[in-house]
JSON list of C-alpha atoms in Angstrom, two decimals:
[
{"chain": "A", "resi": 184, "resn": "UNK", "atom": "CA", "xyz": [77.28, 31.08, 77.25]},
{"chain": "A", "resi": 185, "resn": "UNK", "atom": "CA", "xyz": [76.23, 33.14, 74.40]},
{"chain": "A", "resi": 186, "resn": "UNK", "atom": "CA", "xyz": [74.48, 36.46, 75.09]},
{"chain": "A", "resi": 187, "resn": "UNK", "atom": "CA", "xyz": [71.74, 37.15, 72.48]},
{"chain": "A", "resi": 188, "resn": "UNK", "atom": "CA", "xyz": [71.58, 40.77, 71.15]},
{"chain": "A", "resi": 189, "resn": "UNK", "atom": "CA", "xyz": [68.72, 42.61, 70.51]},
{"chain": "A", "resi": 190, "resn": "UNK", "atom": "CA", "xyz": [67.22, 46.22, 69.97]},
{"chain": "A", "resi": 191, "resn": "UNK", "atom": "CA", "xyz": [64.09, 47.46, 69.81]},
{"chain": "A", "resi": 192, "resn": "UNK", "atom": "CA", "xyz": [63.28, 50.83, 68.65]},
{"chain": "A", "resi": 193, "resn": "UNK", "atom": "CA", "xyz": [59.91, 52.43, 68.51]},
{"chain": "A", "resi": 194, "resn": "UNK", "atom": "CA", "xyz": [58.72, 55.59, 67.04]},
{"chain": "A", "resi": 195, "resn": "UNK", "atom": "CA", "xyz": [55.62, 57.30, 68.72]},
{"chain": "A", "resi": 196, "resn": "UNK", "atom": "CA", "xyz": [54.13, 59.54, 66.11]},
{"chain": "A", "resi": 197, "resn": "UNK", "atom": "CA", "xyz": [51.59, 61.96, 67.58]},
{"chain": "A", "resi": 198, "resn": "UNK", "atom": "CA", "xyz": [49.15, 63.57, 65.13]},
{"chain": "A", "resi": 199, "resn": "UNK", "atom": "CA", "xyz": [47.67, 67.03, 65.74]},
{"chain": "A", "resi": 200, "resn": "UNK", "atom": "CA", "xyz": [44.50, 66.23, 64.57]},
{"chain": "A", "resi": 201, "resn": "UNK", "atom": "CA", "xyz": [43.93, 63.49, 66.83]},
{"chain": "A", "resi": 202, "resn": "UNK", "atom": "CA", "xyz": [44.81, 66.17, 69.89]},
{"chain": "A", "resi": 203, "resn": "UNK", "atom": "CA", "xyz": [42.09, 68.34, 68.58]},
{"chain": "A", "resi": 204, "resn": "UNK", "atom": "CA", "xyz": [39.54, 66.16, 67.89]},
{"chain": "A", "resi": 205, "resn": "UNK", "atom": "CA", "xyz": [40.16, 64.54, 71.57]},
{"chain": "A", "resi": 206, "resn": "UNK", "atom": "CA", "xyz": [39.44, 68.07, 72.99]},
{"chain": "A", "resi": 207, "resn": "UNK", "atom": "CA", "xyz": [42.66, 69.22, 73.40]},
{"chain": "A", "resi": 208, "resn": "UNK", "atom": "CA", "xyz": [42.63, 72.75, 71.22]},
{"chain": "A", "resi": 209, "resn": "UNK", "atom": "CA", "xyz": [43.89, 75.39, 73.59]},
{"chain": "A", "resi": 210, "resn": "UNK", "atom": "CA", "xyz": [46.90, 77.56, 74.01]},
{"chain": "A", "resi": 211, "resn": "UNK", "atom": "CA", "xyz": [49.95, 77.61, 76.12]},
{"chain": "A", "resi": 212, "resn": "UNK", "atom": "CA", "xyz": [48.57, 80.37, 78.41]},
{"chain": "A", "resi": 213, "resn": "UNK", "atom": "CA", "xyz": [47.41, 78.01, 81.08]},
{"chain": "A", "resi": 214, "resn": "UNK", "atom": "CA", "xyz": [51.17, 76.51, 81.28]},
{"chain": "A", "resi": 215, "resn": "UNK", "atom": "CA", "xyz": [50.07, 73.32, 80.98]},
{"chain": "A", "resi": 216, "resn": "UNK", "atom": "CA", "xyz": [53.59, 71.48, 80.23]},
{"chain": "A", "resi": 217, "resn": "UNK", "atom": "CA", "xyz": [54.99, 69.43, 83.24]},
{"chain": "A", "resi": 218, "resn": "UNK", "atom": "CA", "xyz": [58.74, 69.19, 83.57]},
{"chain": "A", "resi": 219, "resn": "UNK", "atom": "CA", "xyz": [59.62, 72.71, 82.83]},
{"chain": "A", "resi": 220, "resn": "UNK", "atom": "CA", "xyz": [58.86, 71.87, 78.87]},
{"chain": "A", "resi": 221, "resn": "UNK", "atom": "CA", "xyz": [58.66, 74.12, 76.64]},
{"chain": "A", "resi": 222, "resn": "UNK", "atom": "CA", "xyz": [55.02, 75.03, 75.32]},
{"chain": "A", "resi": 223, "resn": "UNK", "atom": "CA", "xyz": [54.53, 76.15, 71.72]},
{"chain": "A", "resi": 224, "resn": "UNK", "atom": "CA", "xyz": [51.38, 77.45, 69.91]},
{"chain": "A", "resi": 225, "resn": "UNK", "atom": "CA", "xyz": [50.31, 76.02, 67.36]},
{"chain": "A", "resi": 226, "resn": "UNK", "atom": "CA", "xyz": [47.35, 76.32, 64.40]},
{"chain": "A", "resi": 227, "resn": "UNK", "atom": "CA", "xyz": [45.85, 72.63, 65.93]},
{"chain": "A", "resi": 228, "resn": "UNK", "atom": "CA", "xyz": [46.22, 73.17, 69.47]},
{"chain": "A", "resi": 229, "resn": "UNK", "atom": "CA", "xyz": [49.43, 73.76, 71.66]},
{"chain": "A", "resi": 230, "resn": "UNK", "atom": "CA", "xyz": [51.98, 70.96, 72.36]},
{"chain": "A", "resi": 231, "resn": "UNK", "atom": "CA", "xyz": [54.74, 70.45, 75.13]},
{"chain": "A", "resi": 232, "resn": "UNK", "atom": "CA", "xyz": [58.07, 70.02, 73.91]},
{"chain": "A", "resi": 233, "resn": "UNK", "atom": "CA", "xyz": [59.05, 67.12, 76.60]},
{"chain": "A", "resi": 234, "resn": "UNK", "atom": "CA", "xyz": [62.53, 66.38, 77.71]},
{"chain": "A", "resi": 235, "resn": "UNK", "atom": "CA", "xyz": [64.42, 63.46, 77.74]},
{"chain": "A", "resi": 236, "resn": "UNK", "atom": "CA", "xyz": [66.36, 63.85, 81.26]},
{"chain": "A", "resi": 237, "resn": "UNK", "atom": "CA", "xyz": [69.08, 61.78, 83.44]},
{"chain": "A", "resi": 238, "resn": "UNK", "atom": "CA", "xyz": [67.94, 59.78, 86.22]},
{"chain": "A", "resi": 239, "resn": "UNK", "atom": "CA", "xyz": [70.04, 61.42, 89.13]},
{"chain": "A", "resi": 240, "resn": "UNK", "atom": "CA", "xyz": [71.01, 57.67, 90.54]},
{"chain": "A", "resi": 241, "resn": "UNK", "atom": "CA", "xyz": [71.31, 55.90, 88.05]},
{"chain": "A", "resi": 242, "resn": "UNK", "atom": "CA", "xyz": [73.55, 57.27, 85.01]},
{"chain": "A", "resi": 243, "resn": "UNK", "atom": "CA", "xyz": [73.16, 54.74, 82.73]},
{"chain": "A", "resi": 244, "resn": "UNK", "atom": "CA", "xyz": [69.35, 55.76, 82.31]},
{"chain": "A", "resi": 245, "resn": "UNK", "atom": "CA", "xyz": [67.41, 58.78, 81.43]},
{"chain": "A", "resi": 246, "resn": "UNK", "atom": "CA", "xyz": [63.86, 59.47, 81.87]},
{"chain": "A", "resi": 247, "resn": "UNK", "atom": "CA", "xyz": [61.99, 59.84, 78.71]},
{"chain": "A", "resi": 248, "resn": "UNK", "atom": "CA", "xyz": [58.76, 62.29, 79.13]},
{"chain": "A", "resi": 249, "resn": "UNK", "atom": "CA", "xyz": [55.77, 62.17, 76.70]},
{"chain": "A", "resi": 250, "resn": "UNK", "atom": "CA", "xyz": [52.14, 62.60, 76.34]},
{"chain": "A", "resi": 251, "resn": "UNK", "atom": "CA", "xyz": [50.17, 65.69, 75.56]},
{"chain": "A", "resi": 252, "resn": "UNK", "atom": "CA", "xyz": [51.62, 67.57, 78.82]},
{"chain": "A", "resi": 253, "resn": "UNK", "atom": "CA", "xyz": [54.49, 65.39, 79.50]},
{"chain": "A", "resi": 254, "resn": "UNK", "atom": "CA", "xyz": [52.53, 63.59, 81.88]},
{"chain": "A", "resi": 255, "resn": "UNK", "atom": "CA", "xyz": [53.61, 60.32, 81.06]},
{"chain": "A", "resi": 256, "resn": "UNK", "atom": "CA", "xyz": [57.51, 58.87, 81.44]},
{"chain": "A", "resi": 257, "resn": "UNK", "atom": "CA", "xyz": [59.31, 55.63, 81.18]},
{"chain": "A", "resi": 258, "resn": "UNK", "atom": "CA", "xyz": [63.24, 54.80, 81.91]},
{"chain": "A", "resi": 259, "resn": "UNK", "atom": "CA", "xyz": [64.98, 54.25, 78.86]},
{"chain": "A", "resi": 260, "resn": "UNK", "atom": "CA", "xyz": [68.76, 53.68, 78.47]},
{"chain": "A", "resi": 261, "resn": "UNK", "atom": "CA", "xyz": [70.77, 56.65, 78.40]},
{"chain": "A", "resi": 262, "resn": "UNK", "atom": "CA", "xyz": [71.76, 58.04, 74.61]},
{"chain": "A", "resi": 263, "resn": "UNK", "atom": "CA", "xyz": [69.27, 56.18, 73.03]},
{"chain": "A", "resi": 264, "resn": "UNK", "atom": "CA", "xyz": [66.06, 58.33, 73.19]},
{"chain": "A", "resi": 265, "resn": "UNK", "atom": "CA", "xyz": [64.67, 61.43, 71.31]},
{"chain": "A", "resi": 266, "resn": "UNK", "atom": "CA", "xyz": [61.89, 63.46, 71.75]},
{"chain": "A", "resi": 267, "resn": "UNK", "atom": "CA", "xyz": [62.01, 65.46, 67.77]},
{"chain": "A", "resi": 268, "resn": "UNK", "atom": "CA", "xyz": [59.99, 68.31, 67.17]},
{"chain": "A", "resi": 269, "resn": "UNK", "atom": "CA", "xyz": [61.39, 69.68, 64.04]},
{"chain": "A", "resi": 270, "resn": "UNK", "atom": "CA", "xyz": [59.51, 69.66, 60.67]},
{"chain": "A", "resi": 271, "resn": "UNK", "atom": "CA", "xyz": [62.47, 67.67, 58.83]},
{"chain": "A", "resi": 272, "resn": "UNK", "atom": "CA", "xyz": [65.79, 66.26, 59.66]},
{"chain": "A", "resi": 273, "resn": "UNK", "atom": "CA", "xyz": [67.39, 62.99, 60.11]},
{"chain": "A", "resi": 274, "resn": "UNK", "atom": "CA", "xyz": [66.69, 60.77, 62.94]},
{"chain": "A", "resi": 275, "resn": "UNK", "atom": "CA", "xyz": [69.65, 58.02, 63.37]},
{"chain": "A", "resi": 276, "resn": "UNK", "atom": "CA", "xyz": [70.19, 54.73, 65.39]},
{"chain": "A", "resi": 277, "resn": "UNK", "atom": "CA", "xyz": [72.71, 55.27, 68.83]},
{"chain": "A", "resi": 278, "resn": "UNK", "atom": "CA", "xyz": [76.40, 55.00, 67.37]},
{"chain": "A", "resi": 279, "resn": "UNK", "atom": "CA", "xyz": [75.63, 55.44, 63.34]},
{"chain": "A", "resi": 280, "resn": "UNK", "atom": "CA", "xyz": [77.09, 54.51, 60.94]},
{"chain": "A", "resi": 281, "resn": "UNK", "atom": "CA", "xyz": [78.48, 52.07, 63.38]},
{"chain": "A", "resi": 282, "resn": "UNK", "atom": "CA", "xyz": [76.56, 49.00, 64.62]},
{"chain": "A", "resi": 283, "resn": "UNK", "atom": "CA", "xyz": [73.76, 50.17, 67.34]},
{"chain": "A", "resi": 284, "resn": "UNK", "atom": "CA", "xyz": [74.21, 48.96, 71.24]},
{"chain": "A", "resi": 285, "resn": "UNK", "atom": "CA", "xyz": [73.13, 45.54, 72.30]},
{"chain": "A", "resi": 286, "resn": "UNK", "atom": "CA", "xyz": [70.29, 44.98, 74.45]},
{"chain": "A", "resi": 287, "resn": "UNK", "atom": "CA", "xyz": [68.44, 48.44, 74.31]},
{"chain": "A", "resi": 288, "resn": "UNK", "atom": "CA", "xyz": [64.88, 49.49, 74.00]},
{"chain": "A", "resi": 289, "resn": "UNK", "atom": "CA", "xyz": [65.40, 53.25, 72.45]},
{"chain": "A", "resi": 290, "resn": "UNK", "atom": "CA", "xyz": [62.29, 55.55, 71.88]},
{"chain": "A", "resi": 291, "resn": "UNK", "atom": "CA", "xyz": [62.07, 58.40, 69.46]},
{"chain": "A", "resi": 292, "resn": "UNK", "atom": "CA", "xyz": [58.96, 60.40, 69.78]},
{"chain": "A", "resi": 293, "resn": "UNK", "atom": "CA", "xyz": [57.90, 62.88, 67.26]},
{"chain": "A", "resi": 294, "resn": "UNK", "atom": "CA", "xyz": [55.78, 65.49, 67.56]},
{"chain": "A", "resi": 295, "resn": "UNK", "atom": "CA", "xyz": [55.40, 68.18, 64.46]},
{"chain": "A", "resi": 296, "resn": "UNK", "atom": "CA", "xyz": [53.33, 71.08, 64.81]},
{"chain": "A", "resi": 297, "resn": "UNK", "atom": "CA", "xyz": [50.16, 71.61, 62.85]},
{"chain": "A", "resi": 298, "resn": "UNK", "atom": "CA", "xyz": [51.46, 68.09, 61.06]},
{"chain": "A", "resi": 299, "resn": "UNK", "atom": "CA", "xyz": [48.38, 65.86, 60.17]},
{"chain": "A", "resi": 300, "resn": "UNK", "atom": "CA", "xyz": [50.69, 63.65, 58.60]},
{"chain": "A", "resi": 301, "resn": "UNK", "atom": "CA", "xyz": [54.54, 62.54, 58.69]},
{"chain": "A", "resi": 302, "resn": "UNK", "atom": "CA", "xyz": [56.44, 60.77, 56.22]},
{"chain": "A", "resi": 303, "resn": "UNK", "atom": "CA", "xyz": [59.50, 58.78, 57.31]},
{"chain": "A", "resi": 304, "resn": "UNK", "atom": "CA", "xyz": [61.65, 57.65, 54.63]},
{"chain": "A", "resi": 305, "resn": "UNK", "atom": "CA", "xyz": [64.20, 54.42, 55.56]},
{"chain": "A", "resi": 306, "resn": "UNK", "atom": "CA", "xyz": [67.39, 55.52, 53.68]},
{"chain": "A", "resi": 307, "resn": "UNK", "atom": "CA", "xyz": [69.11, 52.49, 55.21]},
{"chain": "A", "resi": 308, "resn": "UNK", "atom": "CA", "xyz": [67.67, 49.59, 57.21]},
{"chain": "A", "resi": 309, "resn": "UNK", "atom": "CA", "xyz": [69.67, 46.50, 58.54]},
{"chain": "A", "resi": 310, "resn": "UNK", "atom": "CA", "xyz": [68.48, 44.50, 61.35]},
{"chain": "A", "resi": 311, "resn": "UNK", "atom": "CA", "xyz": [70.30, 41.51, 63.00]},
{"chain": "A", "resi": 312, "resn": "UNK", "atom": "CA", "xyz": [69.19, 38.02, 62.07]},
{"chain": "A", "resi": 313, "resn": "UNK", "atom": "CA", "xyz": [67.66, 36.10, 62.47]},
{"chain": "A", "resi": 314, "resn": "UNK", "atom": "CA", "xyz": [64.52, 38.75, 63.51]},
{"chain": "A", "resi": 315, "resn": "UNK", "atom": "CA", "xyz": [66.21, 39.88, 66.68]},
{"chain": "A", "resi": 316, "resn": "UNK", "atom": "CA", "xyz": [65.58, 43.24, 66.37]},
{"chain": "A", "resi": 317, "resn": "UNK", "atom": "CA", "xyz": [62.35, 45.12, 65.91]},
{"chain": "A", "resi": 318, "resn": "UNK", "atom": "CA", "xyz": [61.27, 48.70, 64.58]},
{"chain": "A", "resi": 319, "resn": "UNK", "atom": "CA", "xyz": [57.94, 49.45, 65.53]},
{"chain": "A", "resi": 320, "resn": "UNK", "atom": "CA", "xyz": [55.63, 52.35, 64.55]},
{"chain": "A", "resi": 321, "resn": "UNK", "atom": "CA", "xyz": [52.74, 53.58, 66.63]},
{"chain": "A", "resi": 322, "resn": "UNK", "atom": "CA", "xyz": [50.32, 56.46, 67.14]},
{"chain": "A", "resi": 323, "resn": "UNK", "atom": "CA", "xyz": [50.74, 57.67, 70.85]},
{"chain": "A", "resi": 324, "resn": "UNK", "atom": "CA", "xyz": [52.77, 56.72, 73.66]},
{"chain": "A", "resi": 325, "resn": "UNK", "atom": "CA", "xyz": [50.02, 54.40, 74.85]},
{"chain": "A", "resi": 326, "resn": "UNK", "atom": "CA", "xyz": [50.54, 51.96, 71.55]},
{"chain": "A", "resi": 327, "resn": "UNK", "atom": "CA", "xyz": [53.71, 51.26, 72.57]},
{"chain": "A", "resi": 328, "resn": "UNK", "atom": "CA", "xyz": [52.98, 49.18, 75.82]}
]
């Protein structure tokens, strides 16, 4: 029996201009972040640095917290998901430069303080054929469902 291999990597990009227009423009004084996440005041409002945390009963899984106040979460494969808050840097697939693991959904949430746009440059991009893998970009956690 032949096993098919696939990987889905989803990028969630949160723009703070959207958060401000949605009425989220406030500061960290009310301690709005859940899951003991640090709150960061920014020009366009606050944001929470949501954690990625192990699932105690399932060591191969992790909770990936997201949303404005870390009030959304989903279970992902351990070591495959990141919440990214730096204004510049590199994001790589798990195991890079080696092949990434089979049968995984990986999420990278990008929250950049005061960003109204984010530029992603793909320096290397190689997907398994025939089209078993995907790379999806979305505008917030709800766009990935």
